[in-house]
XYZ file of N, CA, C and O in Angstrom:
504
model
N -7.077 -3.547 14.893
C -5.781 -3.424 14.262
C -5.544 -4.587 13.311
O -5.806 -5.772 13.514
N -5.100 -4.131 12.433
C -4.177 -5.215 11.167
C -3.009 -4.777 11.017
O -2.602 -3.617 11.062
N -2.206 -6.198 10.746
C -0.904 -6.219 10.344
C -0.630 -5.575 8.806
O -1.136 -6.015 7.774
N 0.035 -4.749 8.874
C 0.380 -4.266 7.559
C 1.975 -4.647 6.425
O 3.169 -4.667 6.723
N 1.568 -4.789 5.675
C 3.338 -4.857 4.912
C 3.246 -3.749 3.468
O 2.380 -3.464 2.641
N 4.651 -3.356 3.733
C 4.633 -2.330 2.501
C 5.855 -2.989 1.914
O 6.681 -3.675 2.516
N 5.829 -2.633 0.514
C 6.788 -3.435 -0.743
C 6.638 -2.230 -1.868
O 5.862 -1.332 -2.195
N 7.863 -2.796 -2.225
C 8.012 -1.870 -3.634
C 9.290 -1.197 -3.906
O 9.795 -0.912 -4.992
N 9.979 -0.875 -1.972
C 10.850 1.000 -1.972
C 12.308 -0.012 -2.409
O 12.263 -1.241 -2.360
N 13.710 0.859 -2.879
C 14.534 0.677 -3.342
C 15.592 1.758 -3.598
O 15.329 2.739 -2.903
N 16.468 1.899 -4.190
C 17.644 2.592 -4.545
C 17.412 2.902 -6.586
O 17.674 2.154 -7.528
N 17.069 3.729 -6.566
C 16.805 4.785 -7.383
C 17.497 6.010 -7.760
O 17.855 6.885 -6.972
N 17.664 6.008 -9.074
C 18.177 7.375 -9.452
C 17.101 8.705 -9.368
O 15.936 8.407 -9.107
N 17.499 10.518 -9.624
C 16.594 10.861 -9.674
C 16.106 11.371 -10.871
O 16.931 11.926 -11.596
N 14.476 11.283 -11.394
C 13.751 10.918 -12.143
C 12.921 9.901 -12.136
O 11.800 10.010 -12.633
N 13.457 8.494 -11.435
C 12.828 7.405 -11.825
C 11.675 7.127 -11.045
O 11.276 7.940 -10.211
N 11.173 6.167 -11.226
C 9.773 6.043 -10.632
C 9.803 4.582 -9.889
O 10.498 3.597 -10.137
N 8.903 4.775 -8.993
C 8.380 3.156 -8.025
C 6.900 3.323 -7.715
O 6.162 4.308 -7.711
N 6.692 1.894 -7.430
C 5.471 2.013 -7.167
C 5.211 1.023 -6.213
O 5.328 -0.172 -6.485
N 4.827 1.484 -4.984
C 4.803 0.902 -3.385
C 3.466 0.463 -3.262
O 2.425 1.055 -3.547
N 3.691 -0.918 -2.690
C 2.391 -1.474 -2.170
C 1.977 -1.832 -0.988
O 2.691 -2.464 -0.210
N 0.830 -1.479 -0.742
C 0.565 -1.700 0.627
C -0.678 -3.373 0.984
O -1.655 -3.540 0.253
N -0.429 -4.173 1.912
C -1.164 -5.255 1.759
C -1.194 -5.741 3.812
O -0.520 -5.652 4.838
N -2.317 -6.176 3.350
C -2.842 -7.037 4.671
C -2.975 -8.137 4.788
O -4.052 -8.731 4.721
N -1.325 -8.872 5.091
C -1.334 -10.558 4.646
C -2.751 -11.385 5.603
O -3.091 -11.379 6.786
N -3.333 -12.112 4.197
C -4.558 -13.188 4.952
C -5.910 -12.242 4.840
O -7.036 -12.706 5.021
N -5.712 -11.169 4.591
C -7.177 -10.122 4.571
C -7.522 -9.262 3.227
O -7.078 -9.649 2.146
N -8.204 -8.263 3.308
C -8.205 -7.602 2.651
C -8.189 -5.871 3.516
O -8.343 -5.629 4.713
N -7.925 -4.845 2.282
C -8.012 -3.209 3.007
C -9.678 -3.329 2.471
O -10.401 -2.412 2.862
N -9.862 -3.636 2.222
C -11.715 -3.259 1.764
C -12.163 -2.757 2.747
O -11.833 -3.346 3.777
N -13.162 -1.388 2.952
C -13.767 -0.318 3.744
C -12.341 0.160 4.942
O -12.748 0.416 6.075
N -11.294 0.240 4.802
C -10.151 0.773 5.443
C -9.489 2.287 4.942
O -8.939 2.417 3.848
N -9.595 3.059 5.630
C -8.851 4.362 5.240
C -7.365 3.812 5.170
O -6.974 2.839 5.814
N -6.552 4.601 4.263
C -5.651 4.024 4.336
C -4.780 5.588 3.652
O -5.087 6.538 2.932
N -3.103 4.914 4.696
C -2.296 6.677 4.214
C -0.878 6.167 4.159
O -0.320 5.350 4.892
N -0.361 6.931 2.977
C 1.654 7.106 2.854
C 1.896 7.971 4.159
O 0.842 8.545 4.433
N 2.875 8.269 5.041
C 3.665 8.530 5.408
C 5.242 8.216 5.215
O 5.521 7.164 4.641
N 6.196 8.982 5.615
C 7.785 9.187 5.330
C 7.733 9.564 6.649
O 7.003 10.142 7.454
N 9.054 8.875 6.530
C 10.312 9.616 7.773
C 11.671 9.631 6.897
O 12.468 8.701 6.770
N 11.722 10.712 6.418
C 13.758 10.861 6.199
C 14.767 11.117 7.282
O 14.543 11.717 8.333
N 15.654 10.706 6.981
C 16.486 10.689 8.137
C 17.059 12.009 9.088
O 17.923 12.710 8.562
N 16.659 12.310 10.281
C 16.847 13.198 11.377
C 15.728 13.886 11.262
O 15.670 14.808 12.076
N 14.350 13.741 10.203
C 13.279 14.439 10.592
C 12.212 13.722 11.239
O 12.300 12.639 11.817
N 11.214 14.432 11.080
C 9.731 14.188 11.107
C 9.039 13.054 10.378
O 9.271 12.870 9.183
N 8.201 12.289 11.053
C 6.986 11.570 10.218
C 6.025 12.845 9.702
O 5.596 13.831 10.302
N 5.872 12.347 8.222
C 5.587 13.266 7.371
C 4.635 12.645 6.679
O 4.922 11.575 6.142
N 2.599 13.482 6.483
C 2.027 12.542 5.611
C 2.615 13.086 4.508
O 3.311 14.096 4.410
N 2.091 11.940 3.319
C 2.341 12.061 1.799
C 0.572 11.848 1.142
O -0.197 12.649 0.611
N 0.473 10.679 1.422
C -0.656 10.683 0.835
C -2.053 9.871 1.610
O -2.048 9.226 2.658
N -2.681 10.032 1.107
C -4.172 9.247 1.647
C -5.298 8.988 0.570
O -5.400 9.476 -0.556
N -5.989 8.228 1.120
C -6.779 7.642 -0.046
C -8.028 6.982 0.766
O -7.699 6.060 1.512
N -9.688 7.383 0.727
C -10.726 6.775 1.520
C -10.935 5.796 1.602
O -10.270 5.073 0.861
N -11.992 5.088 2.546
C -12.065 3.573 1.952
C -12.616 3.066 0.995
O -12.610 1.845 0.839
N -13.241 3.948 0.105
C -14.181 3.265 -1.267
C -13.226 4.225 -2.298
O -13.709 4.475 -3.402
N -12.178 4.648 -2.038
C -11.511 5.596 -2.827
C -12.123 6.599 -3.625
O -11.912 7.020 -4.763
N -12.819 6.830 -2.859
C -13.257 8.714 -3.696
C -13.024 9.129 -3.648
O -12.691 9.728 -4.671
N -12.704 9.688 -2.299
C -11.410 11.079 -2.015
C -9.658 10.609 -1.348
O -9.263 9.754 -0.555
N -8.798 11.981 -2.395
C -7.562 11.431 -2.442
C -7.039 12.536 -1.484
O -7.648 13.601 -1.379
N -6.032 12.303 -0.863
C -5.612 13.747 -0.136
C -3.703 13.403 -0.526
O -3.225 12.276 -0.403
N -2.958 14.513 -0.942
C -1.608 14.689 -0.891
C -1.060 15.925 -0.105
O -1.740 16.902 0.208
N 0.236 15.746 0.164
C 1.330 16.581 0.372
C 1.162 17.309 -0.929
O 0.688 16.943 -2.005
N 1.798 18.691 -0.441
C 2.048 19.670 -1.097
C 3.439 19.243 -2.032
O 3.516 19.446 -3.244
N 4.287 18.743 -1.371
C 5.680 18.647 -1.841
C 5.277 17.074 -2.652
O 6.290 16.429 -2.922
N 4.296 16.578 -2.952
C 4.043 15.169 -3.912
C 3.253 15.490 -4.693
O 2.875 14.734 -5.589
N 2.847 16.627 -4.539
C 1.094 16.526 -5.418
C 1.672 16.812 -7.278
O 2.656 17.438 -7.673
N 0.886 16.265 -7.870
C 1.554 16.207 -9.422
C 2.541 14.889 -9.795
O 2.563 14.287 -10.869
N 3.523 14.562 -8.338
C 4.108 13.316 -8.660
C 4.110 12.213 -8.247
O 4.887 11.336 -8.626
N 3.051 12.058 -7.221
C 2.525 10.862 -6.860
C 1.290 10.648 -6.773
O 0.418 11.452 -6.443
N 1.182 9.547 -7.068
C -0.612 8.937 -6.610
C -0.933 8.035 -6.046
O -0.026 7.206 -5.973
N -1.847 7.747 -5.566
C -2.699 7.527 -4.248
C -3.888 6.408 -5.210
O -4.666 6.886 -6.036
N -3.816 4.789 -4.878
C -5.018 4.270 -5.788
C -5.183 3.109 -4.651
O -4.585 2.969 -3.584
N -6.181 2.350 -5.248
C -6.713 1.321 -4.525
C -7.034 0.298 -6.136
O -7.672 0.673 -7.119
N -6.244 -1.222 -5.895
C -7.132 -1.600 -7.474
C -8.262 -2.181 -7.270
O -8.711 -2.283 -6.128
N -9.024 -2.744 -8.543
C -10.061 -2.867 -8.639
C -11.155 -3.334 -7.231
O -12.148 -2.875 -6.666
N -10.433 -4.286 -7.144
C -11.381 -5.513 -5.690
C -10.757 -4.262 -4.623
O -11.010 -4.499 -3.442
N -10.381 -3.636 -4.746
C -9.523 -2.534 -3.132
C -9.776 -3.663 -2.287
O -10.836 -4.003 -1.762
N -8.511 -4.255 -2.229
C -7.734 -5.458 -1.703
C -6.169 -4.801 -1.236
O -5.618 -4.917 -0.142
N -5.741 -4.172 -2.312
C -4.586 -3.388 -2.197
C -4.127 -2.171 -2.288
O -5.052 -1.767 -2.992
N -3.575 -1.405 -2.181
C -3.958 0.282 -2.016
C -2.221 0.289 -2.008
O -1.454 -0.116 -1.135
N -1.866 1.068 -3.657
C -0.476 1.602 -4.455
C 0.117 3.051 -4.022
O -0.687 3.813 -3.484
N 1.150 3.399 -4.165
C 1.534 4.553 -4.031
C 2.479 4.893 -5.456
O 3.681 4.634 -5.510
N 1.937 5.329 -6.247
C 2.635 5.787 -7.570
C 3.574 6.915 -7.181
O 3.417 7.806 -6.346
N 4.742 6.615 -8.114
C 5.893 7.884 -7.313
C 6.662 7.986 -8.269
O 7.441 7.059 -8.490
N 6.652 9.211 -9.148
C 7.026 9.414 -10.494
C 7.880 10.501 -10.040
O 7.811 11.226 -9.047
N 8.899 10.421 -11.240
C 9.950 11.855 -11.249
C 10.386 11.916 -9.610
O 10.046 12.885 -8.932
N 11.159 10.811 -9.042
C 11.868 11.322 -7.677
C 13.166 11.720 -7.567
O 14.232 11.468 -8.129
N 12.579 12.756 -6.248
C 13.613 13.447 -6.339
C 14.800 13.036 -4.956
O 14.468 12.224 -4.093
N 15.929 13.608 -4.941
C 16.903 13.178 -3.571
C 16.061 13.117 -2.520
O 16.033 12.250 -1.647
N 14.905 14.728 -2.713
C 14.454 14.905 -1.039
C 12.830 13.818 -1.103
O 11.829 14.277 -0.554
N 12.784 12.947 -1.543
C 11.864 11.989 -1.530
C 12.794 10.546 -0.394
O 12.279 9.506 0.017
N 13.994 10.955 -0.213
C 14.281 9.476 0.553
C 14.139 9.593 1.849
O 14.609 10.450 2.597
N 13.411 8.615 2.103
C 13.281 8.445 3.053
C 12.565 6.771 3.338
O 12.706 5.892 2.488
N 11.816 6.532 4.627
C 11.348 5.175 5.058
C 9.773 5.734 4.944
O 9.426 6.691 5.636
N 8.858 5.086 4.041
C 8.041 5.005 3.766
C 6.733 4.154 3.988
O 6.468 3.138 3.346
N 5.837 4.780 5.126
C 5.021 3.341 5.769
C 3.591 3.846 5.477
O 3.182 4.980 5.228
N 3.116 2.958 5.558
C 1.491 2.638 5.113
C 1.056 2.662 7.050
O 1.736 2.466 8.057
N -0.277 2.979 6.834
C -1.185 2.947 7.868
C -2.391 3.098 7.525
O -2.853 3.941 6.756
N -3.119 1.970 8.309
C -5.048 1.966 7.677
C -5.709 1.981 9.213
O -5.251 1.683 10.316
N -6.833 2.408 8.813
C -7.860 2.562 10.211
C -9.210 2.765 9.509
O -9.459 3.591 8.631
N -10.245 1.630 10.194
C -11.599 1.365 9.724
C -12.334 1.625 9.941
O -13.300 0.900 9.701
N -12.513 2.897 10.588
C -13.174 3.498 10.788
C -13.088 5.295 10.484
O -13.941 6.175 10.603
N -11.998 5.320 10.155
C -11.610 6.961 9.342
C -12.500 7.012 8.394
O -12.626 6.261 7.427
N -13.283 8.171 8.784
C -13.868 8.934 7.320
C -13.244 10.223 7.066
O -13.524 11.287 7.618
N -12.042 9.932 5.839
C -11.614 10.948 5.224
C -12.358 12.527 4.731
O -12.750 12.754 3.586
N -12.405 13.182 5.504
C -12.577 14.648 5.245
C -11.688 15.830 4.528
O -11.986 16.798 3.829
N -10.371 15.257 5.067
C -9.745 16.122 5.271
C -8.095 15.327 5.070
O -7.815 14.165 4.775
N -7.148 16.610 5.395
C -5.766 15.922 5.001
C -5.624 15.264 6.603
O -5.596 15.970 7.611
N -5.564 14.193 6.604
C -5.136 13.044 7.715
C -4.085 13.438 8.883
O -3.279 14.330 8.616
N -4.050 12.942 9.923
C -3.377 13.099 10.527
C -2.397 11.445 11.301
O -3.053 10.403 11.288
N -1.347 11.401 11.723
C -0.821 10.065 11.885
C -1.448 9.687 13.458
O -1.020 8.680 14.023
N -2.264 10.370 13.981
C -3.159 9.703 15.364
C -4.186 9.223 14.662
O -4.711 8.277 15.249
N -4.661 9.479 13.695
C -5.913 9.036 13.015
C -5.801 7.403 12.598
O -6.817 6.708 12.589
N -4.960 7.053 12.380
C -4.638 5.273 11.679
C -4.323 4.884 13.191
O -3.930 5.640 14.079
N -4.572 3.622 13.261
C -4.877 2.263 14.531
C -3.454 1.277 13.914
O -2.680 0.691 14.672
N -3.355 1.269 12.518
C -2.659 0.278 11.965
C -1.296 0.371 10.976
O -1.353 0.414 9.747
N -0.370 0.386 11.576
C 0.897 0.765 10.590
C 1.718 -1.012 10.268
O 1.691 -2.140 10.760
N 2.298 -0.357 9.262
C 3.363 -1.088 8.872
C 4.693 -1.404 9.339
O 4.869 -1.044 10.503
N 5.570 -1.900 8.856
C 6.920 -1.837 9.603
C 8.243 -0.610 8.563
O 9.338 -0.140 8.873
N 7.572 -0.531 7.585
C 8.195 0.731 6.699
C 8.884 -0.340 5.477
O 9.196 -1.510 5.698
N 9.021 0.330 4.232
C 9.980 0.523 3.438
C 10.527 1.087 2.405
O 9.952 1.642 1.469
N 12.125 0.881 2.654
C 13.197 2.808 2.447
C 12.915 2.485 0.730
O 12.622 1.519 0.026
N 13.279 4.295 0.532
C 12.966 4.445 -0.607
C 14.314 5.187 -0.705
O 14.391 6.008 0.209
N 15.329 5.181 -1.445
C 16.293 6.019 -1.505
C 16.413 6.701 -3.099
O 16.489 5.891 -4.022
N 16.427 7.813 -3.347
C 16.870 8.601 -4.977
C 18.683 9.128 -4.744
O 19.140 9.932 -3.931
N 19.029 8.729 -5.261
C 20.513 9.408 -5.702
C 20.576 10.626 -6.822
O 20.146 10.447 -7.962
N 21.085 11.732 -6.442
C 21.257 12.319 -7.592
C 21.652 12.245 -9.341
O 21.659 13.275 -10.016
């Protein structure tokens, strides 16, 4: 397990865009699967996105695909969540989770990650 921190989420109109980061203070995500999840309020933890550990394969939600993306930069040290055109039903608490030993096949599941974050909210206003 690693400690995770996510940065980026905020109070937003809808349209606008953020872009969430995920980091492993003192380390790096290098060879770590790594995934978005949401929780909006009175539902479900919900994936959004995923991304492998050498970033080849990307996996999204149906309800993100086209407006968000899923990257790792160069050194994949850090692993982004691009989030364009949001909408109301995008708010929610938004957490990162990595596990080093996931080999991405497939769309992820939240038993699959060893390592979460502590979340952060993303709110869109109409």
């Amino acid at each position: 397990q690693v400690e995770l921190v996510e940065s980026g989420g905020g109070l937003v109109q809808a349209g606008a865009s953020l872009r969430l980061t995920c980091t492993a203070p003192g380390r790096t995500l290098f060879n770590f699967a790594v995934g978005w999840f949401r929780q909006a309020p009175g539902k479900e933890l919900e994936f959004v996105a995923a991304i492998s550990r050498i970033g080849k394969m990307t996996y999204y939600a149906d309800s993100v695909k086209g407006r968000f993306t899923i990257s790792r930069d160069n050194a994949e040290e850090l692993v982004y969540l691009q989030m364009t055109n949001l909408e109301p039903g995008d708010t929610a608490v938004y957490y990162c989770a990595a596990d080093r030993f996931l080999v991405l096949t497939s769309t992820p599941d939240v038993r699959d990650f060893e390592s979460w974050g502590q979340g952060t909210p993303v709110t869109v206003s109409p």
